[in-house]
Coordinates of N, CA and C in Angstrom, one line a residue:
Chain T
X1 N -48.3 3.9 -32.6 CA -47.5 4.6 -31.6 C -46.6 3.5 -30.9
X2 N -45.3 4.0 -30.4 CA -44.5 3.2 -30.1 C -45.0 2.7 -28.2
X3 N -44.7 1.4 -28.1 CA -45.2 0.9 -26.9 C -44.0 1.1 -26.0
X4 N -42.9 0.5 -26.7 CA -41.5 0.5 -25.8 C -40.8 1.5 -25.7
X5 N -40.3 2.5 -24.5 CA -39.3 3.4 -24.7 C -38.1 2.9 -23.3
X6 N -36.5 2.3 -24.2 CA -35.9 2.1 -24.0 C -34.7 3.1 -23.4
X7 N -34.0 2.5 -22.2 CA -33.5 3.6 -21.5 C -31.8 2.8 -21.2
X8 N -30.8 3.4 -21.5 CA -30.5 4.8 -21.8 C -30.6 5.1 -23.8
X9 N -30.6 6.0 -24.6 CA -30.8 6.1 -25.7 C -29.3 5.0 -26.4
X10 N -28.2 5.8 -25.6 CA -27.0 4.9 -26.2 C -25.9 4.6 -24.8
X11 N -25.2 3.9 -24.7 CA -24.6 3.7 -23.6 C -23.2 3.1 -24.3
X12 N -22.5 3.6 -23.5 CA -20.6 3.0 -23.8 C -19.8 2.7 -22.8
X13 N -19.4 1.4 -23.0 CA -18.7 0.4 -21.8 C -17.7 0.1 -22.1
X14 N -16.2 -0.5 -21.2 CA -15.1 -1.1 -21.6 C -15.1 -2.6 -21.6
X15 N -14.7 -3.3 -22.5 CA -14.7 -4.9 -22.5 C -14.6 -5.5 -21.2
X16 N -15.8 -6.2 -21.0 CA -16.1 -7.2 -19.9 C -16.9 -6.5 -18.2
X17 N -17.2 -5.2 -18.5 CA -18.1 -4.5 -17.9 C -19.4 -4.9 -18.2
X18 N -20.4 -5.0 -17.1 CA -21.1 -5.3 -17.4 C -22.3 -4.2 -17.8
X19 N -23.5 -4.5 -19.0 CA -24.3 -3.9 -19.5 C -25.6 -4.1 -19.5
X20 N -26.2 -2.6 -18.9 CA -27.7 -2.3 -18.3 C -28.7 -1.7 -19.3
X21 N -29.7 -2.3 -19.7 CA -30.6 -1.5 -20.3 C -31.8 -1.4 -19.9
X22 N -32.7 -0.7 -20.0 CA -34.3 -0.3 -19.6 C -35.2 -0.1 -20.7
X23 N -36.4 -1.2 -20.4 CA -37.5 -0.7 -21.2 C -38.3 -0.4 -20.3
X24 N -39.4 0.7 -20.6 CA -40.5 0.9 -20.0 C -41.5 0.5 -21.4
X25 N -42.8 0.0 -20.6 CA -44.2 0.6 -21.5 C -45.5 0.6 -21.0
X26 N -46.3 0.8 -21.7 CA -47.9 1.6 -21.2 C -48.6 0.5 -21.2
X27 N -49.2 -0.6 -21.7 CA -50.4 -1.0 -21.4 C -49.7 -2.6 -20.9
X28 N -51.3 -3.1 -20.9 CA -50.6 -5.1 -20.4 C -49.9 -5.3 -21.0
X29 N -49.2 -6.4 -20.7 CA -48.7 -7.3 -21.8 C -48.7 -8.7 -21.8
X30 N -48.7 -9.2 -22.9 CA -48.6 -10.5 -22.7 C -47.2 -11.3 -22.2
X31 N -46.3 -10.5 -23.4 CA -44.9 -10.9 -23.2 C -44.3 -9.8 -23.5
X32 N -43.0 -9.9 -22.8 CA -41.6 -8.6 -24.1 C -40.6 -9.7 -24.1
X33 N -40.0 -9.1 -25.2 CA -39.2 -9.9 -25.9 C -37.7 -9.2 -26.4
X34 N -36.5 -9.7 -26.1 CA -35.5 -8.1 -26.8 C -34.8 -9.1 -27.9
X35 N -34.7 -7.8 -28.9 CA -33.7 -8.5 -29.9 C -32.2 -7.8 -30.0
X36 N -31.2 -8.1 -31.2 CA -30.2 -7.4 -31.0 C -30.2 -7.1 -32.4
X37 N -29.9 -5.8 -32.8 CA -29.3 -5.5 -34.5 C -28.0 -4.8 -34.6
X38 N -27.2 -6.0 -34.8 CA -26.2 -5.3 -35.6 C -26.0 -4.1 -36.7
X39 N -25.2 -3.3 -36.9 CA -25.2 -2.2 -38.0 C -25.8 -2.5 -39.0
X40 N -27.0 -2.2 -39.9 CA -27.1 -2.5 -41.4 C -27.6 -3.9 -41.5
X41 N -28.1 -4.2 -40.4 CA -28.7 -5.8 -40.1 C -29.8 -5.4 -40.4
X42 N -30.5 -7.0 -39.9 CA -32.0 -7.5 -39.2 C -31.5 -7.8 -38.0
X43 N -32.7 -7.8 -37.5 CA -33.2 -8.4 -36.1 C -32.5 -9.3 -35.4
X44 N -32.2 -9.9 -34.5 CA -32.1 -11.1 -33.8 C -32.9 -11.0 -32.4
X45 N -33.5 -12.5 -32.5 CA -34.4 -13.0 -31.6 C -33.6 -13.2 -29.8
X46 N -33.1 -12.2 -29.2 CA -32.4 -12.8 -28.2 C -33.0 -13.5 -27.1
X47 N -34.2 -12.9 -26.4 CA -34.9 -13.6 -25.0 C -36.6 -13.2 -24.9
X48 N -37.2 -14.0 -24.9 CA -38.6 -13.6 -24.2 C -38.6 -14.0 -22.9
X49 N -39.8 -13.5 -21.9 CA -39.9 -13.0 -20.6 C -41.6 -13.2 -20.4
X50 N -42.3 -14.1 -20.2 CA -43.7 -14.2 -19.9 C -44.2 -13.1 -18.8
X51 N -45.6 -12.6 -18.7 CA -46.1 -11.6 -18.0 C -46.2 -12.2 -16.3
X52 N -46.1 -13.5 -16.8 CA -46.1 -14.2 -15.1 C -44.4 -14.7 -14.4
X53 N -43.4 -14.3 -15.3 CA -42.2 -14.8 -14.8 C -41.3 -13.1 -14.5
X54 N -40.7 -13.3 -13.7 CA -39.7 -12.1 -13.2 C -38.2 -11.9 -13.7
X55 N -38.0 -13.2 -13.7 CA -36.8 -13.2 -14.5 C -36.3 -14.4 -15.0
X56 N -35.2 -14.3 -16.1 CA -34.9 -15.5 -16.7 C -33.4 -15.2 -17.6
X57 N -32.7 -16.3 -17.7 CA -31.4 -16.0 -17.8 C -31.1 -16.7 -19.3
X58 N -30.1 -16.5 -19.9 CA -29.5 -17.1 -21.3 C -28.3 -16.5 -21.3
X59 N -27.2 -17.6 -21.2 CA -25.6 -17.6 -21.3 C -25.7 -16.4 -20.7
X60 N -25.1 -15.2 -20.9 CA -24.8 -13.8 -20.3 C -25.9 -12.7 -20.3
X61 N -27.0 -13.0 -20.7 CA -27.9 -12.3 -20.6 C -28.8 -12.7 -19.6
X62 N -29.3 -11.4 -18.9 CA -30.2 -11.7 -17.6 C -31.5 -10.7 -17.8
X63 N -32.4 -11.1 -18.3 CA -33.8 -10.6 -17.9 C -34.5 -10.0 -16.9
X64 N -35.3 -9.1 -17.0 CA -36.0 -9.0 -15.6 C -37.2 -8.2 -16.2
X65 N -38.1 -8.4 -15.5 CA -39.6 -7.9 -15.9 C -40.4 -7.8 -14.6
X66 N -40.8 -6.4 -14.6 CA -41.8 -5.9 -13.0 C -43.0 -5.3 -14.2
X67 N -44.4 -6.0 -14.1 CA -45.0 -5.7 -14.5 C -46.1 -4.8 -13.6
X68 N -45.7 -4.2 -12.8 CA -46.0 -3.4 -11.5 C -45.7 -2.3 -12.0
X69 N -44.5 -2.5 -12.5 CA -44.0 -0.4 -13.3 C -43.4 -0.8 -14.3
X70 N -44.3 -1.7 -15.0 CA -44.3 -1.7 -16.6 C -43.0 -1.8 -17.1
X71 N -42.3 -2.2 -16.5 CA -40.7 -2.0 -16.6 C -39.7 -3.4 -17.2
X72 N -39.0 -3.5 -17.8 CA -38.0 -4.7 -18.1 C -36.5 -4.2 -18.1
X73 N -35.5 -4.9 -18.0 CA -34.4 -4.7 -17.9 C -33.6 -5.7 -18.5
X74 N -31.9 -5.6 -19.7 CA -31.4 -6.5 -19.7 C -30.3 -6.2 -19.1
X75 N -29.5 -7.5 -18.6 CA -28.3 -7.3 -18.3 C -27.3 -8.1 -19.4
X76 N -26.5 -7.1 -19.6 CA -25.2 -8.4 -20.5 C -24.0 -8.3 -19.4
X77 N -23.6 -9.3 -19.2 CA -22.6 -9.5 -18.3 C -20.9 -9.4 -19.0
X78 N -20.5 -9.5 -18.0 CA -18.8 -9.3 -18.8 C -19.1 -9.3 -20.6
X79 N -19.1 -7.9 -20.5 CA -19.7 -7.8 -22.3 C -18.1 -7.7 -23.1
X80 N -18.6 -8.2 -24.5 CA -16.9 -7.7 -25.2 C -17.4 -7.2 -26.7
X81 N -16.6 -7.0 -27.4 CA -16.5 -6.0 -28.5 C -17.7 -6.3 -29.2
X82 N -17.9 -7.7 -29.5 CA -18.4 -8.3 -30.5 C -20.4 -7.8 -30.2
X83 N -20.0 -7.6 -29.0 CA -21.8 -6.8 -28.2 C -22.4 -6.0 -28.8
X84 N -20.8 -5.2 -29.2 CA -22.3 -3.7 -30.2 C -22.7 -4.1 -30.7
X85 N -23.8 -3.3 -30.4 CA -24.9 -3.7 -31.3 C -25.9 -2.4 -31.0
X86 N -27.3 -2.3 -31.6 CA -28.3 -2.0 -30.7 C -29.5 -3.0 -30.4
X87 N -30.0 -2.3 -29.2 CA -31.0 -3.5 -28.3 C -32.1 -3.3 -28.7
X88 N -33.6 -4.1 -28.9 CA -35.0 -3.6 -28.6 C -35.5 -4.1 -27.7
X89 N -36.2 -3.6 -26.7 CA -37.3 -4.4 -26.8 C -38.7 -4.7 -27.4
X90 N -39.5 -5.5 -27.2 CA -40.8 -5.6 -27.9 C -41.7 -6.2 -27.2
X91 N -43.4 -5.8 -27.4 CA -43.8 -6.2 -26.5 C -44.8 -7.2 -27.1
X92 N -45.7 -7.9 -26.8 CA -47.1 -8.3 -27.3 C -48.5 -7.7 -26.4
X93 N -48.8 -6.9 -27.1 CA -50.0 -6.4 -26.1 C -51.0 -7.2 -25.8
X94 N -52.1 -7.5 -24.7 CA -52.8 -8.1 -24.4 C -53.7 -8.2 -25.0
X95 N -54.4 -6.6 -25.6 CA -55.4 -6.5 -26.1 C -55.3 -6.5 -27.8
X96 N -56.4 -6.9 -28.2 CA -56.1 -8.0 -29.3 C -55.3 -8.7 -30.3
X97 N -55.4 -9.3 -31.1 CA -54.1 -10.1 -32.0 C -53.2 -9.1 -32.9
X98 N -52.3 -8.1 -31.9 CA -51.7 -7.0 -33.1 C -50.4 -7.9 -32.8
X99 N -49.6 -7.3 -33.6 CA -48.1 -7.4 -33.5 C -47.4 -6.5 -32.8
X100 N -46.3 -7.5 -32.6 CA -45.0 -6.8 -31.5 C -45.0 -5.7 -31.9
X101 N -45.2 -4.7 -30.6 CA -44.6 -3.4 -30.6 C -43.0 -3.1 -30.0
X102 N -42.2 -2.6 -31.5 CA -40.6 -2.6 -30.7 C -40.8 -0.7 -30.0
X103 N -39.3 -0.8 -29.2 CA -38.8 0.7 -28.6 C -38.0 1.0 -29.5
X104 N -37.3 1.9 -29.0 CA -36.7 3.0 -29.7 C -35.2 2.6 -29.6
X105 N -35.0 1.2 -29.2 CA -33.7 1.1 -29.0 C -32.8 1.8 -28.3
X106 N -31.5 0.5 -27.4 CA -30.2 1.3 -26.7 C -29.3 1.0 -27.6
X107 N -28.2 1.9 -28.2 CA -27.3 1.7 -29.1 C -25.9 1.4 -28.0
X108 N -25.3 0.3 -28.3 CA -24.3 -0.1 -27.1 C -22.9 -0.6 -27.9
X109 N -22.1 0.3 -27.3 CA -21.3 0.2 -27.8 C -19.9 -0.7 -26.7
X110 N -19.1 -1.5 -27.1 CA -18.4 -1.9 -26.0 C -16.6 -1.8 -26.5
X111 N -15.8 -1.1 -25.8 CA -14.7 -0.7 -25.9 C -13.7 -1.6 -26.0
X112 N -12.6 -2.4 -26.8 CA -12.1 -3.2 -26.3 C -10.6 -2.2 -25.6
Chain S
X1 N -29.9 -18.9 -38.0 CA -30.5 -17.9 -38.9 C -31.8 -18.1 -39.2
X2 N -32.3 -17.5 -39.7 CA -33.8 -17.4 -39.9 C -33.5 -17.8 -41.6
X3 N -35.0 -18.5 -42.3 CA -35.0 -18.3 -43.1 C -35.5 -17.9 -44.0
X4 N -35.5 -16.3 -44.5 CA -36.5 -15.4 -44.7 C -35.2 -14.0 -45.4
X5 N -35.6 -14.0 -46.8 CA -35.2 -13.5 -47.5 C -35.4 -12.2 -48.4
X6 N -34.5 -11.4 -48.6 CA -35.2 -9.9 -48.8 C -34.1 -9.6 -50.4
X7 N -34.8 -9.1 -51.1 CA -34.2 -8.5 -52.4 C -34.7 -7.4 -53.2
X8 N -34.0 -6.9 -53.6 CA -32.6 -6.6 -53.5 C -32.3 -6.3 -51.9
X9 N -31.3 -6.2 -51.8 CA -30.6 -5.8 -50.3 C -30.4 -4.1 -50.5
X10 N -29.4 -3.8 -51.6 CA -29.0 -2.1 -51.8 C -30.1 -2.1 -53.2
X11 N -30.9 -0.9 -53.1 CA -31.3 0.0 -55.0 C -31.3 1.1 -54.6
X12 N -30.6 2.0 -55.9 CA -30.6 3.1 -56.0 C -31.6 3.5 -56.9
X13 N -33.0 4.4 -56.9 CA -33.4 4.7 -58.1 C -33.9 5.9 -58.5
X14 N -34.1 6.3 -59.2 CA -35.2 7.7 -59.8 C -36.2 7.9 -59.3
X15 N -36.7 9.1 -58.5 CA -37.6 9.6 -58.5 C -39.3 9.2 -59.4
X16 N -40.0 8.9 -58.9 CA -41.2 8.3 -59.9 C -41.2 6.5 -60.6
X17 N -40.1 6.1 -60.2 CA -40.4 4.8 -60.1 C -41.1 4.0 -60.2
X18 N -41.3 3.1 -60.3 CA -41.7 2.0 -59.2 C -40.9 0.5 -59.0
X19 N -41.2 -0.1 -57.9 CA -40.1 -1.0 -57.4 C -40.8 -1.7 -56.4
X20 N -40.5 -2.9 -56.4 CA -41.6 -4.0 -55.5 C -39.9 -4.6 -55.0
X21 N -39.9 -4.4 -53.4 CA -39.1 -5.1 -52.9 C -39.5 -6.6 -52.4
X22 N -38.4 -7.3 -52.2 CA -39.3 -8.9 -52.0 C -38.9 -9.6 -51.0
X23 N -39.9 -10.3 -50.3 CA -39.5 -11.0 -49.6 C -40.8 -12.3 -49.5
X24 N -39.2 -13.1 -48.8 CA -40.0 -14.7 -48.8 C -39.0 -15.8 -47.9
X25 N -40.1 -16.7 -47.1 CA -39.6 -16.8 -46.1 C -40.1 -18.7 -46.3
X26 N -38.9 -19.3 -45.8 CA -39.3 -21.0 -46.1 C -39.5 -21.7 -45.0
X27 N -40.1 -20.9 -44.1 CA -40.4 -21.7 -42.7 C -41.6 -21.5 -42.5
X28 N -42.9 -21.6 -43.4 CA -44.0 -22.1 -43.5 C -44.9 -21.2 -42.7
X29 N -44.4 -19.9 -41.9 CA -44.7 -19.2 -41.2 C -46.2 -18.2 -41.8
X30 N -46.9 -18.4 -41.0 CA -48.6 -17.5 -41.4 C -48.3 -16.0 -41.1
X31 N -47.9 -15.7 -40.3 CA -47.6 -13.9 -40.1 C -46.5 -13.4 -40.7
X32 N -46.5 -12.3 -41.4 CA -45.4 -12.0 -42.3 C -45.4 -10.2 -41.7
X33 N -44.5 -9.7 -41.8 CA -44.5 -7.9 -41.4 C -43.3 -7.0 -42.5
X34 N -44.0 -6.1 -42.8 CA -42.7 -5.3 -43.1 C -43.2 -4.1 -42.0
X35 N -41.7 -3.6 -41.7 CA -41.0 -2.4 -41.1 C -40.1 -1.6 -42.0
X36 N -40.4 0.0 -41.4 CA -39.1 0.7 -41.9 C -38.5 1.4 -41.1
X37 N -37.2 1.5 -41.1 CA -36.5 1.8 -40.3 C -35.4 2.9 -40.6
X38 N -35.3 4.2 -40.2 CA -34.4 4.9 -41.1 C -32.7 4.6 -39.8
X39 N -31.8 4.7 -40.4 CA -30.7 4.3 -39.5 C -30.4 4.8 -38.3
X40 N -30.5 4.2 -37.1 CA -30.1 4.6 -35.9 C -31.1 4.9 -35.1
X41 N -32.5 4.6 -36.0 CA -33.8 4.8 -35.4 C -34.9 3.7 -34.9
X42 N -35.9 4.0 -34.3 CA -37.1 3.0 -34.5 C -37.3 2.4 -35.6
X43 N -38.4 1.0 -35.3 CA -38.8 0.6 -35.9 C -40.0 1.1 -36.4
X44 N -40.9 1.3 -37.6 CA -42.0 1.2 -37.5 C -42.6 0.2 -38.7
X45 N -43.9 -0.1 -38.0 CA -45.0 -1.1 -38.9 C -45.6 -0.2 -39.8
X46 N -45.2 -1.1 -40.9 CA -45.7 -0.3 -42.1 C -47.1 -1.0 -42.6
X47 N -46.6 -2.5 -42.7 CA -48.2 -3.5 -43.1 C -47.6 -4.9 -42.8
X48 N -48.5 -5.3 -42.5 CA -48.9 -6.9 -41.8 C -49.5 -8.3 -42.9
X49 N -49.6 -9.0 -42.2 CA -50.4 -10.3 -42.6 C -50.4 -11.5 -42.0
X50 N -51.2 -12.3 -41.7 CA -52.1 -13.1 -40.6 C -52.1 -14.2 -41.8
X51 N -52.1 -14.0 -43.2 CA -52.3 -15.6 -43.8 C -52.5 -14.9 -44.9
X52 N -52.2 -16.0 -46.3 CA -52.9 -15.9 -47.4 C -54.1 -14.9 -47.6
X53 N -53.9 -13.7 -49.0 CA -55.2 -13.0 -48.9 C -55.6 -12.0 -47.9
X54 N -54.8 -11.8 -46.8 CA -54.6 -11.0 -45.0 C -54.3 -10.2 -45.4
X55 N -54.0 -9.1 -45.5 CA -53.0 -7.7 -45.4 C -54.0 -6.7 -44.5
X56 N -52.7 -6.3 -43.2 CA -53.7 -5.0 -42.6 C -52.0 -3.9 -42.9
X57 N -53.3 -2.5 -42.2 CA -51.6 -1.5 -42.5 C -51.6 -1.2 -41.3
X58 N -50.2 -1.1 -40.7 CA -49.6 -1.0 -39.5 C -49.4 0.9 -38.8
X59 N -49.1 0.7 -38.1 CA -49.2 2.0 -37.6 C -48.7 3.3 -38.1
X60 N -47.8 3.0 -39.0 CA -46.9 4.2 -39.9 C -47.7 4.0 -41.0
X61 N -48.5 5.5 -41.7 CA -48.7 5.4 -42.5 C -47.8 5.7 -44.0
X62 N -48.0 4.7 -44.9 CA -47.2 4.4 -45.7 C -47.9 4.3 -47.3
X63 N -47.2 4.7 -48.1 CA -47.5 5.0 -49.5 C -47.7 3.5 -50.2
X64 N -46.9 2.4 -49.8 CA -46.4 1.2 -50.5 C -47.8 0.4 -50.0
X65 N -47.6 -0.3 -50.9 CA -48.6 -1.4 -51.0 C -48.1 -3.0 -50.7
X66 N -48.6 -3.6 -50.4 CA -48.7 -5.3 -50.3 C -49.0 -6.0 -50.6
X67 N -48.8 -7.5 -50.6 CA -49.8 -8.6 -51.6 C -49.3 -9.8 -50.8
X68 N -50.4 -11.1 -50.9 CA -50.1 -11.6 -49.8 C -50.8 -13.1 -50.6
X69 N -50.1 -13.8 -52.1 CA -51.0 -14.5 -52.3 C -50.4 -15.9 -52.4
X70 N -49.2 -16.2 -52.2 CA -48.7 -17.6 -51.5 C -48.1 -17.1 -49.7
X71 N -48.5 -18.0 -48.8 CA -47.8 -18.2 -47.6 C -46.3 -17.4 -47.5
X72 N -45.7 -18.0 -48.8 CA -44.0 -17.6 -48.3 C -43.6 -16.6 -49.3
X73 N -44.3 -15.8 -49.4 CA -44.2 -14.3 -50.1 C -45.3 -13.5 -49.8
X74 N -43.6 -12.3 -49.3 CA -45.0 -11.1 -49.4 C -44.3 -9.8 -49.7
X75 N -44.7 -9.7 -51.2 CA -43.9 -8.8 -51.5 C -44.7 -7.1 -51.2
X76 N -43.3 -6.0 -51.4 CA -44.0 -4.2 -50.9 C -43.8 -3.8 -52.5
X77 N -44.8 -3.1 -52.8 CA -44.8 -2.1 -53.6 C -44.7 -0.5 -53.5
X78 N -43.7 0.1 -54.3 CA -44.3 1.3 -54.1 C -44.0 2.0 -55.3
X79 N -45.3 2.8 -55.9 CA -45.8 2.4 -57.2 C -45.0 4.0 -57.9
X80 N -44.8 4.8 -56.9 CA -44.1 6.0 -57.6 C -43.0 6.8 -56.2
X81 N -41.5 5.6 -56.4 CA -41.2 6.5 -55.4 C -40.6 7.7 -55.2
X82 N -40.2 8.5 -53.7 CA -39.8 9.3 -53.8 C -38.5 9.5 -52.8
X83 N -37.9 11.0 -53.0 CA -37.4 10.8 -51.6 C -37.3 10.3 -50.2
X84 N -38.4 10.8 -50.4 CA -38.9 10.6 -48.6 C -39.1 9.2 -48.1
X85 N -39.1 8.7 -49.6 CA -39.1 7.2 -49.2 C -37.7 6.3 -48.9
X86 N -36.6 7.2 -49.2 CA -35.2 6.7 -49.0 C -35.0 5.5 -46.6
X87 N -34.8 4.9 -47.1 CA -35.0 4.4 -45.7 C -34.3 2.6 -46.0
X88 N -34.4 1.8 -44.5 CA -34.5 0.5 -45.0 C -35.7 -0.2 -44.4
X89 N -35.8 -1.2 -45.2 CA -36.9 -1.9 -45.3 C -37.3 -3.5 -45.0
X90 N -37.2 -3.7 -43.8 CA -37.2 -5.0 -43.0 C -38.6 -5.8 -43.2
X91 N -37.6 -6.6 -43.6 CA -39.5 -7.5 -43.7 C -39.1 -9.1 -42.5
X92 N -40.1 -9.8 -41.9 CA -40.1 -10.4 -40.7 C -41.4 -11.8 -41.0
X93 N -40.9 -12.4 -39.9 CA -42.3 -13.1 -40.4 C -42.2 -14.0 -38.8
X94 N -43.4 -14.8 -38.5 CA -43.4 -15.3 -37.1 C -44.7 -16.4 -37.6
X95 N -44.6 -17.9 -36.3 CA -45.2 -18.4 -36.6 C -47.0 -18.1 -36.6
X96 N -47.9 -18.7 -36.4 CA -49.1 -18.1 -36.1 C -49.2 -18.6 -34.4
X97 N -49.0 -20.0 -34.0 CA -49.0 -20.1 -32.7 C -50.3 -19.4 -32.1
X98 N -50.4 -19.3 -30.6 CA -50.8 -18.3 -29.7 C -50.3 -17.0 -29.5
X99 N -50.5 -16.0 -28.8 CA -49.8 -15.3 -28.6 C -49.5 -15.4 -27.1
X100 N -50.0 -15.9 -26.3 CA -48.7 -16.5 -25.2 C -47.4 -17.5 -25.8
X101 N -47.7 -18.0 -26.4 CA -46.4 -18.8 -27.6 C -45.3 -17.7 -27.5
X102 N -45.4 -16.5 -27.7 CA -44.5 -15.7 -27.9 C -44.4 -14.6 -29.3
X103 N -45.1 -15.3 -30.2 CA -45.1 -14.5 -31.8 C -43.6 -13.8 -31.8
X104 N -42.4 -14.8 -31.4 CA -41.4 -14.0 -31.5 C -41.0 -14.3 -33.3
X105 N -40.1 -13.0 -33.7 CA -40.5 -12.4 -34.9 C -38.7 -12.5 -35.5
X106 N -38.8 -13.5 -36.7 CA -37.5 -14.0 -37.2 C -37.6 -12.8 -38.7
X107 N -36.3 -12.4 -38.6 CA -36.3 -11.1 -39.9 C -35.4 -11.1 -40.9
X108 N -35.8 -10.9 -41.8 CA -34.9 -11.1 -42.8 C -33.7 -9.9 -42.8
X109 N -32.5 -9.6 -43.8 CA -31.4 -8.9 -43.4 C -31.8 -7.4 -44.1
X110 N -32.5 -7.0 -44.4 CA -33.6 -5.8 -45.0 C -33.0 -5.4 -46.6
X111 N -33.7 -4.7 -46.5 CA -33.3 -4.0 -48.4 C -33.2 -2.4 -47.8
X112 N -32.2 -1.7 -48.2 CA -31.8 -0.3 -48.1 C -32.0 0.0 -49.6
X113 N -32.5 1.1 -49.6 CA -33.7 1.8 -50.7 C -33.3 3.2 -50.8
X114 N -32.7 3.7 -52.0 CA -32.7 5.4 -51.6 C -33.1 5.8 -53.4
X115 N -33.7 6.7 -52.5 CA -34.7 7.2 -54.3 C -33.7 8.8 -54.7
X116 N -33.4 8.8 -55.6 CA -32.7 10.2 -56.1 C -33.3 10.9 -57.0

């Protein structure tokens, strides 16, 4: 069953607006982690977020994690074309050695 | 880039098949995953591996099969396919580490699979 449900499903911005996404999930975690997939891709590794840190930043990407309401958030800042993409998050659950659970993905599109 | 390799990338094939997609990865990595993914959708875990010999099956159940008997391959089977099996097919791999480490998860560029 899917652990992450990512919020909004798809979102559409004009170049250099900035861009919000939401993950929620159900149980502990160890870590979440978001990647980014291009059309017809794989994966990319964009940011992890420790169960003990709130937030943390990379070039234009801004993190946030409330493990209080299970919640993470990314930001992309002055986004541009090259951004679509879609987002995951993923999580590592606490309880035992499984693998990342991804969401359902935000499909983001950016306008030039 | 990661370096973790998937082949074929595109097959088209017949109904009743069979076809072992492949993947193999040169960063020495112990966890290996395939996912499938149909376009514009979730991810899901099809089957895993923790090491040499390891195979578990992941939360989507799935027809295909795995093998797991050098480190930097792990190739999917699936031994008669079908429609329903039309999708693509991500295969991933991560170091063993901790899992406070992160087990963040480097993927290969997947194989798209459509059975006619």
């Amino acid at each position: 069953s899917q652990q992450g449900e990512e919020d909004p499903q798809a979102l559409s911005i004009q170049e250099g607006e900035n861009a919000t996404m939401n993950c929620s999930y159900k149980t502990s975690i160890n870590n979440l982690q978001w990647y980014r997939q291009n059309s017809g891709r794989g994966l990319v590794h964009l940011i992890l977020i420790r169960s003990n840190e709130r937030e943390k930043h990379s070039g234009r990407l801004r993190v946030t994690l409330d493990t209080s309401k299970k919640s993470s958030s990314l930001l992309i800042t002055a986004s541009r074309a090259a951004d679509t993409a879609s987002y995951f998050c993923a999580t590592v659950p606490n309880s035992g050695n499984t693998p990342l659970v991804f969401g359902k993905g935000t499909r983001l599109s950016v306008i030039a | 880039e990661a370096d973790i390799y998937q082949t074929p990338r595109y097959l088209v094939i017949g109904t009743g098949k069979k076809i072992t997609l492949e993947c193999s990865q040169t960063m020495g990595h112990d966890k290996m995953y395939w996912y499938q993914q149909d376009p514009g959708m979730e991810l899901h875990l099809i089957h895993y591996s923790y090491g040499v010999n390891s195979t578990e099956k992941g939360d989507l159940s799935s027809e295909s099969t795995v093998s797991r008997i050098r480190t930097e391959h792990f190739p999917l089977t699936l031994e008669s396919a079908r429609p329903s099996h039309t999708s693509q097919y991500l295969c991933a791999s991560s170091p063993l580490g901790s899992r406070f480490s992160g087990n963040t998860i480097y993927f290969g560029e997947g194989s798209w699979l459509t059975v006619v």
